[in-house]
Tab-separated table of C-alpha atoms in Angstrom:
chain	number	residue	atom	x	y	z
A	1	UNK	CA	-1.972	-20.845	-20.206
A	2	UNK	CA	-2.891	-21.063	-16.437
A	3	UNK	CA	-6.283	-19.238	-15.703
A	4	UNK	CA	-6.345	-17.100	-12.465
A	5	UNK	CA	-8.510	-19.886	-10.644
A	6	UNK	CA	-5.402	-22.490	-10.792
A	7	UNK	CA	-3.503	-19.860	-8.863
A	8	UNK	CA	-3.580	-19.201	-5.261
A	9	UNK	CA	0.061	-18.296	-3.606
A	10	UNK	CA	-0.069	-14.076	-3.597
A	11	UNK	CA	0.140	-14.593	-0.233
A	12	UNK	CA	3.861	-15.472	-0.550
A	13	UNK	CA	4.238	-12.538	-2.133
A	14	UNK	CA	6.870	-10.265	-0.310
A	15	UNK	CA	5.472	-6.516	0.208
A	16	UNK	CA	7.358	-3.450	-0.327
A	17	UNK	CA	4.669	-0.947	2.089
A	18	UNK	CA	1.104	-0.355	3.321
A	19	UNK	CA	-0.210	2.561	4.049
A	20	UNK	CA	-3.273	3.073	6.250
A	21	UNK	CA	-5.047	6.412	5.541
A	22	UNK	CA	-7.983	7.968	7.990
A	23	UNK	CA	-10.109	11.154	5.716
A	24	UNK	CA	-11.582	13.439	8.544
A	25	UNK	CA	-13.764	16.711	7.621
A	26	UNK	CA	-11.850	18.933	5.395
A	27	UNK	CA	-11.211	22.167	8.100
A	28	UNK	CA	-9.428	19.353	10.314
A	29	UNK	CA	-5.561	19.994	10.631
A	30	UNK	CA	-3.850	17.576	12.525
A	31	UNK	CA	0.001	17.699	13.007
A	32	UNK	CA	2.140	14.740	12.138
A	33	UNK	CA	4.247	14.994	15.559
A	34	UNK	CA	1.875	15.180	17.881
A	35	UNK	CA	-0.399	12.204	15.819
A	36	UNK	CA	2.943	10.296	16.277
A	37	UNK	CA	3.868	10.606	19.547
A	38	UNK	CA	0.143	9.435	20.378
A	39	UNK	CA	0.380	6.199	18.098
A	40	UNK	CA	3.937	5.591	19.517
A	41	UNK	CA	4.249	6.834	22.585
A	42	UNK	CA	7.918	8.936	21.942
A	43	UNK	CA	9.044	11.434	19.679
A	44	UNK	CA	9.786	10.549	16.301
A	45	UNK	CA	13.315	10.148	15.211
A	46	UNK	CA	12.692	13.022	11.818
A	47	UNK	CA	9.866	15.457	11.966
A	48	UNK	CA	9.064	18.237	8.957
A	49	UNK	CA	6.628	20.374	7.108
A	50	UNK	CA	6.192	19.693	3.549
A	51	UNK	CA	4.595	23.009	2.380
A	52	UNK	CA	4.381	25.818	3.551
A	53	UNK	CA	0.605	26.428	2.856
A	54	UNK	CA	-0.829	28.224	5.585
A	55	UNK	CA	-3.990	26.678	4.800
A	56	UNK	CA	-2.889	23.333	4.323
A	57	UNK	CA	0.132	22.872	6.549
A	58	UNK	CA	1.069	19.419	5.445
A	59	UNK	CA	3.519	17.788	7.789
A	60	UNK	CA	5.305	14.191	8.060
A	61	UNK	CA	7.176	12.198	10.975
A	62	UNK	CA	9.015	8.979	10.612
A	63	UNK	CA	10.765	6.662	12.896
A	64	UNK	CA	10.853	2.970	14.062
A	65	UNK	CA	8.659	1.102	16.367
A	66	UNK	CA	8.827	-2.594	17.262
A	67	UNK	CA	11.866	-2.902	14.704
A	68	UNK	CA	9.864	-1.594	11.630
A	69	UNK	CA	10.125	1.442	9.801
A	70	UNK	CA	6.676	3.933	9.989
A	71	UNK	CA	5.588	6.923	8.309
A	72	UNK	CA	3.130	9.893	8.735
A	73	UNK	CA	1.748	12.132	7.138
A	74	UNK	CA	-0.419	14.497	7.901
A	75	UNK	CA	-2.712	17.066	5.598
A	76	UNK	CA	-6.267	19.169	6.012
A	77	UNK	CA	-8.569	16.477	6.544
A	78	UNK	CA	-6.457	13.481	5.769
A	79	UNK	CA	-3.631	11.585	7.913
A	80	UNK	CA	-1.970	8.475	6.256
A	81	UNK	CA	0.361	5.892	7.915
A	82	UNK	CA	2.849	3.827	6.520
A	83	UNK	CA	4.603	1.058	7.137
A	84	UNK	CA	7.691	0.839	4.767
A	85	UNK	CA	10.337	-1.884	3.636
A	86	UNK	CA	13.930	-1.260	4.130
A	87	UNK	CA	16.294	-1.703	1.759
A	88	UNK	CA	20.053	-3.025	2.111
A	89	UNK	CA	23.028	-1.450	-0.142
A	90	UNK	CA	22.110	-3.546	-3.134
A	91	UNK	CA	17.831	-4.865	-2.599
A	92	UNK	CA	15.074	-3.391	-2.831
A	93	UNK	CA	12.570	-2.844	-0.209
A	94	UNK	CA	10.527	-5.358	1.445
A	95	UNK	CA	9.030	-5.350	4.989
A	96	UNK	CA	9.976	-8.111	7.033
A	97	UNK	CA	7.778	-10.036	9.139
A	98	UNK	CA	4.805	-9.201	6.883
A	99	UNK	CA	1.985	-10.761	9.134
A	100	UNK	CA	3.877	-9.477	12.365
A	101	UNK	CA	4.468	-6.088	11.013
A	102	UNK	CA	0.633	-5.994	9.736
A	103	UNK	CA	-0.478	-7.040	12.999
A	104	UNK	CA	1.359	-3.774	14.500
A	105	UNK	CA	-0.294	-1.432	11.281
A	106	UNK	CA	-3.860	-2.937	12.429
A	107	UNK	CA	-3.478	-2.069	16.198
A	108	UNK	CA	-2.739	1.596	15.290
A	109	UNK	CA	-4.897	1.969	12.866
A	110	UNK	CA	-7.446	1.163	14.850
A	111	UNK	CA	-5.923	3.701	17.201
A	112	UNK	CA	-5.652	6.114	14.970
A	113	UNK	CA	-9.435	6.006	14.272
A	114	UNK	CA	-10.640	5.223	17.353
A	115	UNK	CA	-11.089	9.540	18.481
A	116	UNK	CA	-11.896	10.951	15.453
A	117	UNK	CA	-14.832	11.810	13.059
A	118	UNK	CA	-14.082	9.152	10.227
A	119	UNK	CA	-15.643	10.199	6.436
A	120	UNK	CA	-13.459	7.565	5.002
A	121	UNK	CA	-11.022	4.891	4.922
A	122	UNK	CA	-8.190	3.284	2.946
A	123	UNK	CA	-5.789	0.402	2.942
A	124	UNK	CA	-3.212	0.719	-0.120
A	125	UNK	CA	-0.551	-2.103	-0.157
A	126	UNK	CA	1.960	-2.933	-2.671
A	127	UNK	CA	3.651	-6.392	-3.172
A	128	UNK	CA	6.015	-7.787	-5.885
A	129	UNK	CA	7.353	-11.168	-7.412
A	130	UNK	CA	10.802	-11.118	-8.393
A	131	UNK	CA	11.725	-12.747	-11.680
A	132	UNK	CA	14.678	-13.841	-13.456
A	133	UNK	CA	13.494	-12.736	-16.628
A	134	UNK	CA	11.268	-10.002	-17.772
A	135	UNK	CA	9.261	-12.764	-20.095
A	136	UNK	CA	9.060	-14.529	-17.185
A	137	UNK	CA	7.207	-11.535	-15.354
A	138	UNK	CA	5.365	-11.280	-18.479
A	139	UNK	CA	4.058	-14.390	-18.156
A	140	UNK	CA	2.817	-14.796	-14.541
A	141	UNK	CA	1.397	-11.397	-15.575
A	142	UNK	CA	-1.256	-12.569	-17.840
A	143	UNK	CA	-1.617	-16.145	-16.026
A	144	UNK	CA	-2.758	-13.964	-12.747
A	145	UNK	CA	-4.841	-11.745	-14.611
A	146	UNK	CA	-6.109	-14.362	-17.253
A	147	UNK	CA	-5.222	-11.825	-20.154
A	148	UNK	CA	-3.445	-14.303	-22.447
A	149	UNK	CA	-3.323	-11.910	-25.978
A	150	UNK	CA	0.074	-10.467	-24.977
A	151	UNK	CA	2.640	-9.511	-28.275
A	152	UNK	CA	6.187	-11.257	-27.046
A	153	UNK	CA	7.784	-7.919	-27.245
A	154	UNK	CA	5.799	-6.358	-24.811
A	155	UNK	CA	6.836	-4.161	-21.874
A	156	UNK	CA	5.595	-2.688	-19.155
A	157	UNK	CA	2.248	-4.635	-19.266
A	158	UNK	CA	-0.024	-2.833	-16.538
A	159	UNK	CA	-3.440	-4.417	-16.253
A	160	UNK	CA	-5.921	-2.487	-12.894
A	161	UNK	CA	-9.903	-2.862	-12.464
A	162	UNK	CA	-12.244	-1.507	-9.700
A	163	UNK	CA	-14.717	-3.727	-8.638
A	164	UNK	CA	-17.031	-2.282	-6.223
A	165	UNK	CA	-18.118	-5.035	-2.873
A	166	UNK	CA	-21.119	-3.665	-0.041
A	167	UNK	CA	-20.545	-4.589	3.751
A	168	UNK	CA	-23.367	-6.306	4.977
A	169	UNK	CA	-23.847	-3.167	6.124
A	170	UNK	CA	-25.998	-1.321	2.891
A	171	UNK	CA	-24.916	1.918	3.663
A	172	UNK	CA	-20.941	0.884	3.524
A	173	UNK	CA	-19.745	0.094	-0.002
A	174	UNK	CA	-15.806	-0.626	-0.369
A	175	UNK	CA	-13.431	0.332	-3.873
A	176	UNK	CA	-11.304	-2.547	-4.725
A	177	UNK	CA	-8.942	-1.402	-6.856
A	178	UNK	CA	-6.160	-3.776	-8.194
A	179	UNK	CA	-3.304	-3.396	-10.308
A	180	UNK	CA	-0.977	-5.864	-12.261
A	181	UNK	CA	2.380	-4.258	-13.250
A	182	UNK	CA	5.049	-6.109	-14.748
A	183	UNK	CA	8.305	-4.443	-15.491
A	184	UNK	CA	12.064	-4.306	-14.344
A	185	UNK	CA	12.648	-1.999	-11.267
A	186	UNK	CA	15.935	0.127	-11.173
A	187	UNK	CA	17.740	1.495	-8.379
A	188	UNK	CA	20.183	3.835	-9.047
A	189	UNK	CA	23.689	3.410	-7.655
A	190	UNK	CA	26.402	5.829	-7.009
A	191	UNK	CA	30.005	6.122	-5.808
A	192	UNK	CA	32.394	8.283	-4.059
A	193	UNK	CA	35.253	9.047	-6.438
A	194	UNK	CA	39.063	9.456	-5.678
A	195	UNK	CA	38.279	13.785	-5.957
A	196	UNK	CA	35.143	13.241	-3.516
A	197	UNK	CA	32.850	13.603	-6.137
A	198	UNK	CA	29.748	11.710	-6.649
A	199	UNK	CA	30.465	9.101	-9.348
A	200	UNK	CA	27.080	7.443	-11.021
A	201	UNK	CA	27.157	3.172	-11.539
A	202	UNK	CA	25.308	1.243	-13.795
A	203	UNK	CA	21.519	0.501	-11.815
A	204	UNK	CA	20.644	-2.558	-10.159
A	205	UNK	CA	17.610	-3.669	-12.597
A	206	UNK	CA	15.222	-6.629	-11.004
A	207	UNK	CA	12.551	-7.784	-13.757
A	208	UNK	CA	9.086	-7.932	-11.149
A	209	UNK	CA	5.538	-8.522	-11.371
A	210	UNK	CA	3.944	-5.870	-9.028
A	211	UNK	CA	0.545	-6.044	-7.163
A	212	UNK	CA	-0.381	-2.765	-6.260
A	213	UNK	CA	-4.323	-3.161	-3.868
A	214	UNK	CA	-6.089	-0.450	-3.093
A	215	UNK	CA	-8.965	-0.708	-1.010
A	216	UNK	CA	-11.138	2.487	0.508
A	217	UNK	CA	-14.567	2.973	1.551
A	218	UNK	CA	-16.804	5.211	-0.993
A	219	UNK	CA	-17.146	8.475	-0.327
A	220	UNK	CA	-20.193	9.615	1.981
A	221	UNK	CA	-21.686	12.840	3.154
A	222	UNK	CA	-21.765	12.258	6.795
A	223	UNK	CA	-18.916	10.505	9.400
A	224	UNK	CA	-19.432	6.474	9.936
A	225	UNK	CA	-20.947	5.480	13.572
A	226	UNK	CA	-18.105	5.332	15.621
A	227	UNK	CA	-19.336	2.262	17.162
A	228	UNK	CA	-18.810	0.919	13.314
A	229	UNK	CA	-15.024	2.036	12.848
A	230	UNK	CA	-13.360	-0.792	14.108
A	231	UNK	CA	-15.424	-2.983	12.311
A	232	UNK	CA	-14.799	-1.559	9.078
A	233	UNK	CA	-11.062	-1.553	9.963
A	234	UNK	CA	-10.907	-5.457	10.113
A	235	UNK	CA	-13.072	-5.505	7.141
A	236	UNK	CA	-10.273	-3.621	4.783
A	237	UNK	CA	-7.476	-5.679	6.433
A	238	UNK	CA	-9.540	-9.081	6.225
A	239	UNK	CA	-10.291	-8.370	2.346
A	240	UNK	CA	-6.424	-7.350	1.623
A	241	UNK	CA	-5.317	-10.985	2.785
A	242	UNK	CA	-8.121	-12.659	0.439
A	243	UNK	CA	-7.330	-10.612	-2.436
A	244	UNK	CA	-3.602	-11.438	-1.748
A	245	UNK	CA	-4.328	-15.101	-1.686
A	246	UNK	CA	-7.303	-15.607	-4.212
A	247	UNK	CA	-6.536	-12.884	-6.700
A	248	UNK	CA	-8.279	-12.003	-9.891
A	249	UNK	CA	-11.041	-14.842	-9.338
A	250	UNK	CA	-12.147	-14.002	-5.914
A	251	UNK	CA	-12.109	-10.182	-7.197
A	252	UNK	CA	-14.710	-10.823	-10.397
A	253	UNK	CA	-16.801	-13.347	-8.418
C-alpha cells in the first residue's frame, strides 16, 4: 500500500467551490448587495434576505463575473464569498479554469479585506477524484491518508485532522483542517410527465474521494494590522496549493 509521501498529484484534482470568508466585529452588518456591487462593479443578477432577524439580517447575492459563478453572503460580523462550480444536466459541479478562476477569488478577496477591521480569516475549498468504483475510492482513500486497516466492506470512510502552523509572524497562528471523504455522490433527477407532473428518475451516483481544506486564522481578541491583511491573504491561498499538491505528508511534517 502506497504511503502518502509516494503521492503528489492533488493538484489535478478538479474543485467543486471555495469560499473566502472575512469575520469583522460582531455589531458589524454589512449587506450582501451593496458588498457586491463594490467587489463587481454592477448589480448582481439575484439578491435576498435569508432571515428575517432584525438583529442579524443575513442576506446573499449571486451572479457571474469574468464567466464564473460567485456567491455572497453576508451576516453580523461575517461576509463569505464563493466561487462555485456549475453543473451541466447530468455532472456534477466543478469550476473551470481552477487557477484562472482562483486568481479572480484572490484579487477580491484581497478587496474585500482591504477597508475593513479584520478579526479573522478563512479559505474553505473542496475538491474531488472521481472513481469508477467505490473500492477504488476506498483505496486512494487510505493510500492519501496512509490509514491502511480498512474492513473491504466499508463505506463512507471519512478521515479529518487539524494541525495547527504559526506565520513567521508569532502572533498569527493558522487551523489546517483537512478532510478525506470517500463515498458515492447522488444527484437527484426528475422529469416532466405526460399530466405535467413532476416525475422522479433513478439518481446519477458517481463513487468520489473528496478533499474538503479548511484553512482560517485562530481566533484573536483584537483586529490584525491592516498593513498585515494582504499578507496573510497570500499566506492562506499559498498554503491551499501546497496542501493540494503535497497532502497528508506536508500536513504532519
Amino acid at each position: 500500500m502506497l504511503g502518502p509521501s509516494k503521492l503528489g498529484f492533488m493538484m489535478a484534482w478538479s474543485s467543486e467551490f471555495y469560499q473566502f470568508a472575512v469575520f469583522t466585529q460582531p455589531h458589524e452588518k454589512q449587506d450582501a448587495f451593496q458588498v457586491w456591487l463594490d467587489l463587481f462593479g454592477s448589480p448582481p443578477d439575484n439578491y435576498q434576505k435569508a432571515t428575517p432577524d432584525p438583529l442579524n439580517p443575513a442576506t446573499q447575492a449571486t451572479g457571474t463575473f469574468a464567466g464564473y459563478q460567485f456567491q455572497v453572503q453576508c451576516a453580523a460580523g461575517r461576509i463569505d464569498v464563493f466561487l462555485l462550480g456549475t453543473s451541466g444536466p447530468l455532472s456534477f459541479p466543478v469550476i473551470a479554469s481552477a487557477e484562472a478562476s482562483l486568481a479572480v477569488l484572490r484579487e477580491k478577496a484581497n478587496a474585500l479585506a482591504a477597508s475593513r477591521s479584520v478579526l479573522r480569516l478563512a479559505l474553505i475549498n473542496q475538491s474531488f477524484e472521481d472513481h469508477q468504483t467505490l473500492e477504488s475510492a476506498n483505496l486512494r482513500f487510505s493510500e492519501v491518508t496512509d490509514l491502511t486497516d480498512i474492513p473491504d466492506n466499508a463505506q463512507d470512510l471519512n478521515f479529518g485532522i487539524n494541525v495547527r502552523k504559526s506565520f513567521d509572524n508569532p502572533t498569527v497562528a493558522l487551523n489546517r483542517l483537512c478532510r478525506w471523504i470517500s463515498m458515492v455522490k447522488q444527484m437527484m433527477q426528475i422529469q416532466i410527465g405526460p399530466t405535467g407532473a413532476q416525475e422522479p428518475l433513478a439518481p446519477i451516483e458517481q463513487p468520489s474521494l473528496i478533499f474538503n481544506l479548511d484553512l482560517n486564522t485562530v481566533i484573536r481578541p483584537l483586529p490584525f494590522n491592516p498593513g498585515s491583511v494582504s499578507g496573510i491573504i497570500e499566506h492562506l491561498f499559498a498554503e491551499n496549493l501546497r496542501l493540494k499538491e503535497k497532502g497528508y505528508e506536508y500536513l504532519v511534517e
